[in-house]
CSV table of C-alpha atoms in Angstrom, one decimal:
chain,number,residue,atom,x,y,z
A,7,UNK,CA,274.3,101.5,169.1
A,8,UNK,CA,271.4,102.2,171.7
A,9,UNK,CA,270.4,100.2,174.3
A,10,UNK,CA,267.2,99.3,172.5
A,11,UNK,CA,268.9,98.3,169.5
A,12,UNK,CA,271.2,96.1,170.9
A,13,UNK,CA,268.8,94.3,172.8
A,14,UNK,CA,266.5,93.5,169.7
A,15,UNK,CA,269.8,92.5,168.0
A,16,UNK,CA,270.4,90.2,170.9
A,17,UNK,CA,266.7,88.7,170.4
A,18,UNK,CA,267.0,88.0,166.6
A,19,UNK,CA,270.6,86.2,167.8
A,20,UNK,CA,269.2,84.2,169.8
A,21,UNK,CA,266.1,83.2,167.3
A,22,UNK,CA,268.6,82.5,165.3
A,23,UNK,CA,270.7,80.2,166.6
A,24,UNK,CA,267.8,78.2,168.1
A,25,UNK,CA,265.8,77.9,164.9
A,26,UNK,CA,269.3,76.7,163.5
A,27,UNK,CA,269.0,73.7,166.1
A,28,UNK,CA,265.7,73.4,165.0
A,29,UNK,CA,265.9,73.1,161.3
A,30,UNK,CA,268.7,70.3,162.3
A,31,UNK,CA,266.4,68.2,164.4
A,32,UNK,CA,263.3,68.2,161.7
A,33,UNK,CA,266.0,67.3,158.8
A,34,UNK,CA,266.7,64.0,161.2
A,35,UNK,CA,263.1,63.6,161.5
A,36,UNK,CA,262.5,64.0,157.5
A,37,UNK,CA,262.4,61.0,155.4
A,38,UNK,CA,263.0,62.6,152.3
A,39,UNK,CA,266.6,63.0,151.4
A,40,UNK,CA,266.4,66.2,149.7
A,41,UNK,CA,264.2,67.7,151.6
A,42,UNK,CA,266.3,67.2,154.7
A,43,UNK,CA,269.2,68.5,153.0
A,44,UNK,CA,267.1,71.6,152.1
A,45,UNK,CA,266.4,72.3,155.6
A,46,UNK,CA,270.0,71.4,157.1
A,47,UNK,CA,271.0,73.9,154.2
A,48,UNK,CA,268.3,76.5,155.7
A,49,UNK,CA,270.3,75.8,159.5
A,50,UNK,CA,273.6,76.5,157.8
A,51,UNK,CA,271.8,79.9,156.6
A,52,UNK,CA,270.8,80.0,160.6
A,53,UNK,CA,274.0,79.7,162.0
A,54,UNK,CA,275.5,81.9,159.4
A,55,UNK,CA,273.0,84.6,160.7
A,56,UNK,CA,274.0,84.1,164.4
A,57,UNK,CA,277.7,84.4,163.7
A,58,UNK,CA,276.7,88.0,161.6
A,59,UNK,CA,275.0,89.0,164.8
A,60,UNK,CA,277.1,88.0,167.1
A,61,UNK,CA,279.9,90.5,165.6
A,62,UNK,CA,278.2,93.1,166.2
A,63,UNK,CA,276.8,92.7,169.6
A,64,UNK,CA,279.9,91.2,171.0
A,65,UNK,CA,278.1,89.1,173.0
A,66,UNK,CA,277.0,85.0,172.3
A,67,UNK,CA,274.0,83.5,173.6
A,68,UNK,CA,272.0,80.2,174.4
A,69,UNK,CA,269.2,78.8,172.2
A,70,UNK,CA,265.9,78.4,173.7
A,71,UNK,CA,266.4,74.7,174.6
A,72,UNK,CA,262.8,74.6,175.6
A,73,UNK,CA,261.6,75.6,171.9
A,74,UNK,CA,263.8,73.3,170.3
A,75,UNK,CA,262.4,70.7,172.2
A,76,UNK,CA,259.0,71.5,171.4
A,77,UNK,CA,259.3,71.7,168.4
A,78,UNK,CA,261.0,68.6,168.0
A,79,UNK,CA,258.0,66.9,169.8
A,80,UNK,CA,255.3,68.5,167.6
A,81,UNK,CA,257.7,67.3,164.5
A,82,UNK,CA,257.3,63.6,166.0
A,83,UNK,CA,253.3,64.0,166.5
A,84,UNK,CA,252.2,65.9,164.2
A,85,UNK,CA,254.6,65.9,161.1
A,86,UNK,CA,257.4,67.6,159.9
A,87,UNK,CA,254.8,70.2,157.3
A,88,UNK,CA,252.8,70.8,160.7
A,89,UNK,CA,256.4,72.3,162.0
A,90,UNK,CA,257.6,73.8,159.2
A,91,UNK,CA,253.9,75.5,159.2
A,92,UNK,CA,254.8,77.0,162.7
A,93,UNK,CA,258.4,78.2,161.3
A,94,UNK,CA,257.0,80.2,158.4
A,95,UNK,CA,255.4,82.5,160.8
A,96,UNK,CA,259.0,83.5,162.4
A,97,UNK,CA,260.9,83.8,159.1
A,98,UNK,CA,258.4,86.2,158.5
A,99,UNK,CA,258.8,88.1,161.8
A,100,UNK,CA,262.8,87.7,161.0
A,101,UNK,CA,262.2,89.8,157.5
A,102,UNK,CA,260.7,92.5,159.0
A,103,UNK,CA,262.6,93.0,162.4
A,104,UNK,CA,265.8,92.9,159.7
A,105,UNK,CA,264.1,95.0,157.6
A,106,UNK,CA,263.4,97.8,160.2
A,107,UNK,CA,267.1,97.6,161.7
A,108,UNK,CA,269.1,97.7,158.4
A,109,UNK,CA,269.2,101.3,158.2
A,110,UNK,CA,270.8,101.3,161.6
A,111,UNK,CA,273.0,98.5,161.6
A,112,UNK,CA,274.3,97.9,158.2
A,113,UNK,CA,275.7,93.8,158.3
A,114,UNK,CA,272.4,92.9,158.7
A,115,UNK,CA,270.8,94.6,155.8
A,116,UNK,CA,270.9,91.5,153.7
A,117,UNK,CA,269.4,88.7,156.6
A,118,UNK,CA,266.1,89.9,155.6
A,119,UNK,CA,266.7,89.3,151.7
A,120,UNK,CA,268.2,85.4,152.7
A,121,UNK,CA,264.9,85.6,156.0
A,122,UNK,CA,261.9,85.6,152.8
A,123,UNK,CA,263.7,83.1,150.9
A,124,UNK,CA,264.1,80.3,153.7
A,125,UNK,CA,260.2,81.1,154.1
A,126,UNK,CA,259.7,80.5,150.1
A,127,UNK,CA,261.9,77.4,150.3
A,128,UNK,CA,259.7,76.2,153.4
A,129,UNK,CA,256.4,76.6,151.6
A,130,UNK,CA,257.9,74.5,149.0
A,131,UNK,CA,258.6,71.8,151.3
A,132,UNK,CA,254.9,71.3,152.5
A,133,UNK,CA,253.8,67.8,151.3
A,134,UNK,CA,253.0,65.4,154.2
A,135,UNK,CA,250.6,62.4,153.6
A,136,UNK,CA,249.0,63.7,156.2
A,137,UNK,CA,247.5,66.1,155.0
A,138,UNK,CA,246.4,64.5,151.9
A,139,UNK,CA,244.8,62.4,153.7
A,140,UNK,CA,243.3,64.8,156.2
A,141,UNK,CA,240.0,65.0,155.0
A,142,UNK,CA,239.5,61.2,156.1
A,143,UNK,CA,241.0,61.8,159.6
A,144,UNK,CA,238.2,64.9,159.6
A,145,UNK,CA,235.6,62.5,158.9
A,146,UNK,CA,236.6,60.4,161.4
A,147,UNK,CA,236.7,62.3,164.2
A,148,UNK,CA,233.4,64.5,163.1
A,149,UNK,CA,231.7,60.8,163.1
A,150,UNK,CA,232.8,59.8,166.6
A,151,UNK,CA,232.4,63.1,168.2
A,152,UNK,CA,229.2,63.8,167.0
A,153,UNK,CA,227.7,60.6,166.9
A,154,UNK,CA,229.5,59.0,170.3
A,155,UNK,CA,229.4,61.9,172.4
A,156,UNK,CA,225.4,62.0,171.6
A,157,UNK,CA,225.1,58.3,171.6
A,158,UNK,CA,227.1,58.5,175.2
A,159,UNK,CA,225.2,61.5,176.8
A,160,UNK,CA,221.8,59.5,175.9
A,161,UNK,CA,223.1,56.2,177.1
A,162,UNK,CA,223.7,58.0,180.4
A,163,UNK,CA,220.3,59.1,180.6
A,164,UNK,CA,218.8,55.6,180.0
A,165,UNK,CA,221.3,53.0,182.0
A,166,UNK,CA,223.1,54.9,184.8
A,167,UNK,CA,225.6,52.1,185.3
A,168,UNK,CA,229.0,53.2,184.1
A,169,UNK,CA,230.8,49.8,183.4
A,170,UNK,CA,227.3,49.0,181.4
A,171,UNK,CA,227.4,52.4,179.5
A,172,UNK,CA,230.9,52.0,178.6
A,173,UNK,CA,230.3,48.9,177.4
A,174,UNK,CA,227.4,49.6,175.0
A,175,UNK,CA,229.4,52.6,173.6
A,176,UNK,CA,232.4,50.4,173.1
A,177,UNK,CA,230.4,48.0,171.0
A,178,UNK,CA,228.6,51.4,169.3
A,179,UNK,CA,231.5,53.0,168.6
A,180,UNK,CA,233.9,50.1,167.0
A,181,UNK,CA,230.8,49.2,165.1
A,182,UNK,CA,230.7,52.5,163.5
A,183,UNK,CA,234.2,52.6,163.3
A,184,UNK,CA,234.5,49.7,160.7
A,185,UNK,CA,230.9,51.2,159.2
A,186,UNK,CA,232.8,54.1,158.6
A,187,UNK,CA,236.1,52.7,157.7
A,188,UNK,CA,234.4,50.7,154.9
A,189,UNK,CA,232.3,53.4,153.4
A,190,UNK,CA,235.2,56.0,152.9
A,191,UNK,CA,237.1,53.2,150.8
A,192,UNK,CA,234.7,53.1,148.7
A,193,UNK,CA,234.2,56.4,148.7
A,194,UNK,CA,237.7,57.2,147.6
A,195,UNK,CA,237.1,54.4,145.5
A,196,UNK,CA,234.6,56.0,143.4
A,197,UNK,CA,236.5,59.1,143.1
A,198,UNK,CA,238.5,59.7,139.9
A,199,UNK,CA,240.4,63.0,140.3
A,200,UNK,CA,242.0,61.8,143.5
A,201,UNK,CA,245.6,61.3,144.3
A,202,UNK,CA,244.5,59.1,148.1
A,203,UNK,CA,244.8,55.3,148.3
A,204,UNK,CA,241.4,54.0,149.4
A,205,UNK,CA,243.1,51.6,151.9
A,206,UNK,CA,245.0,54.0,153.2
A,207,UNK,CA,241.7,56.8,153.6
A,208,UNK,CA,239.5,54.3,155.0
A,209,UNK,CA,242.6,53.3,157.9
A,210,UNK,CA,242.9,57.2,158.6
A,211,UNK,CA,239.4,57.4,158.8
A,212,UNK,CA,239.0,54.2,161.1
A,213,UNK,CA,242.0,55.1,163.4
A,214,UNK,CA,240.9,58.3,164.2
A,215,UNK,CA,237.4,57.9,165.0
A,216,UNK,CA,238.7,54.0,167.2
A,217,UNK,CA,241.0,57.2,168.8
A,218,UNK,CA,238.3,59.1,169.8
A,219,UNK,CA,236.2,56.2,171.3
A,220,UNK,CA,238.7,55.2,173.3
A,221,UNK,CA,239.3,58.5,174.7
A,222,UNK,CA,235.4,58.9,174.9
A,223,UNK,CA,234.7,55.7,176.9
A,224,UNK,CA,237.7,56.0,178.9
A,225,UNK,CA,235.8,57.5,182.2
A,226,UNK,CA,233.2,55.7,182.3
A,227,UNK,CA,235.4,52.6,182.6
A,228,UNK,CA,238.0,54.4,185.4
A,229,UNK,CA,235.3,56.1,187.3
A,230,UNK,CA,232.0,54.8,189.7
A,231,UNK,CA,230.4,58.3,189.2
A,232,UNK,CA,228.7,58.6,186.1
A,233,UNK,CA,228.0,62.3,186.4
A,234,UNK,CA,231.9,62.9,186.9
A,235,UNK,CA,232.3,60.6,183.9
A,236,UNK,CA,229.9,62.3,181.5
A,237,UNK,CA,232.1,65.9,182.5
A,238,UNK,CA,235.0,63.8,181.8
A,239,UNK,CA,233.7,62.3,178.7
A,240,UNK,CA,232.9,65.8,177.2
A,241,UNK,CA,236.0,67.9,178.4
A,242,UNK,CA,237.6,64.7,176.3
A,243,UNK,CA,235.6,66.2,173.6
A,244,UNK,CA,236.5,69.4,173.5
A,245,UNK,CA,240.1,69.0,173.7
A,246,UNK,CA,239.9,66.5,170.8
A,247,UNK,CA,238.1,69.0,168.9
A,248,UNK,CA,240.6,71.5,170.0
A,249,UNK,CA,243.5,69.6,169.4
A,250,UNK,CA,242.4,68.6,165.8
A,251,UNK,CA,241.5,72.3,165.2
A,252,UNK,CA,245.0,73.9,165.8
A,253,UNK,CA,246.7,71.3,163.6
A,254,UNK,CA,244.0,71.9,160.9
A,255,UNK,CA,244.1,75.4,161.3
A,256,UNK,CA,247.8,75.9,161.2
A,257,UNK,CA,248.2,73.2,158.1
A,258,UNK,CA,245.6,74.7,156.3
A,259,UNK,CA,245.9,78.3,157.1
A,260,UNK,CA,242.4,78.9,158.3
A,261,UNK,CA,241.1,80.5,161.6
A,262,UNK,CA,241.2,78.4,164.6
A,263,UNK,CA,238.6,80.1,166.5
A,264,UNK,CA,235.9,79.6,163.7
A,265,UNK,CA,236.1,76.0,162.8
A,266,UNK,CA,237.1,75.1,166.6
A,267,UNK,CA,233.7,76.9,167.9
A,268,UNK,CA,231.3,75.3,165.4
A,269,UNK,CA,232.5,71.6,165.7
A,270,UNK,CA,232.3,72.4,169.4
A,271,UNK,CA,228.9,73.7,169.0
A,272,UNK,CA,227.3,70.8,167.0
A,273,UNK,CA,229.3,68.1,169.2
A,274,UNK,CA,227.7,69.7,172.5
A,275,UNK,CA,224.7,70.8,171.1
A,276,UNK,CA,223.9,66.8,169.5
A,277,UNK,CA,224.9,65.5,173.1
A,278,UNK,CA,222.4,68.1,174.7
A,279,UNK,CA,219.5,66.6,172.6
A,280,UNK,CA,221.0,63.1,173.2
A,281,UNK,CA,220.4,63.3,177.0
A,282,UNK,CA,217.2,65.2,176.4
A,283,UNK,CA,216.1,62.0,174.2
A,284,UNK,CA,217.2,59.3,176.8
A,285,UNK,CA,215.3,61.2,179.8
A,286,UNK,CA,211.9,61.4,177.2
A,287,UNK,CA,212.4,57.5,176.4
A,288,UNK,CA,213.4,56.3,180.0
A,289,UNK,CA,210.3,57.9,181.5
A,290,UNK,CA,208.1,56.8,178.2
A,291,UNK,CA,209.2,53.2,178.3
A,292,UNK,CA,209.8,53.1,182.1
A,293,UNK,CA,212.8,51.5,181.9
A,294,UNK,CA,215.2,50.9,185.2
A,295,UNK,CA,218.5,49.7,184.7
């Protein structure tokens, strides 16, 4: 066995043995009994493959303790299908790095075979309320970060005072919050060929744009510099939208770059015409807060 060799053997080991720590800390996190004993199964598999590997290079290793961890912590914010989402990509970079060393090293010419079915068995596993109710958390936070980061950028423009615009954005955005709330239950409601509770869609949708206030308004109520606070306010913005993107890009399978530009673009682009709007009405009216 050459160098090389080895050390991709000693890679795919150490994968191995950390995804099998990982597949054991989502199965605590996983409500649902089968489904956790599916993926404590899958870490058997996991283990199994580490001991394979280990007989041939000879030599044991250490999981990636900082992976594990991570992953863990996405498991606990964003759901155990988010995860599994994230895992599918490396059982499928285990098939093929199997797959391209079997005809060299012969015990592991069948880990690719057992690599595709963890990845089918994962795939079956994806079924988070989450993301049926996703579209409402969407909503949501397209309301508030359109709307609020406008609303905010004008209100700027026109009072100056920090404490005062935070205050008027509060009141804007909790209104809207329940406005919003209310009209996606009946909504969902009116929809037939839905599987979503319309109590449950219209607290998604109400929680996440409440979220994104709070995070919106939050400089203008810690800092005495409202230009600071407006940077703030909009950086706020775009990691939000950034945030949201990745977990809907990965769940869904769709490109992050895409979506994540044109929310940006509309969210920045409505503020821009905001604050244009509050520096036409504040010299038309004359107003001097």
């Amino acid at each position: 066995m050459n160098e090389q060799t080895r050390n991709a053997l000693l890679a795919m080991q150490r994968g191995e043995i950390t995804e099998y720590h990982i597949y054991n800390a989502l199965a605590d996190r996983e409500p649902n009994l089968h489904n956790a004993k599916v993926l404590r199964t899958i870490a058997s598999d996991e283990l199994r493959h580490y001991t394979t590997l280990e007989s041939v290079t000879g030599t044991p290793v250490k999981p990636r303790r900082f992976r594990v961890q991570l992953l863990a912590l996405c498991a606990w914010l964003f759901g155990v299908t988010f995860t599994l989402r994230l895992m599918e990509a490396g059982e499928s970079k285990a098939q093929s790095s199997y797959r391209s060393l079997a005809p060299e090293v012969s015990e592991v010419a069948h880990l690719d075979t057992e690599e595709e079915e963890h990845e089918q068995t994962l795939i079956s596993l994806y079924d988070d309320e989450r993301l049926t109710y996703i579209s409402s958390v969407v909503l949501g936070l397209n309301d508030a970060l359109v709307e609020l980061t406008g609303a905010i950028a004008g209100f700027t423009l026109a009072l100056r005072e920090p404490r005062l615009i935070a205050l008027v954005s509060l009141v804007t955005g909790i209104s809207a919050a329940l406005s919003m709330a209310a009209s996606e239950y009946l909504s969902t409601k009116e929809e037939q060929d839905t599987q979503k509770n319309p109590i449950k869609a219209s607290v998604y949708t109400g929680i996440a744009y409440l979220g994104a206030v709070f995070l919106l308004v939050l400089p203008f109520l810690l800092l005495t510099n409202t230009a600071l606070a407006v940077i703030w306010t909009l950086v706020n913005a775009l990691l939000i939208i950034a945030v949201f993107t990745f977990y809907n890009s990965v769940c869904r399978n769709t490109s992050f770059k895409r979506s994540y530009l044109e929310m940006a673009a509309i969210s920045m682009g409505v503020a821009l015409v905001s604050f244009l709007i509050g520096i036409v009405v504040r010299n038309v009216l004359g107003v001097d807060v």
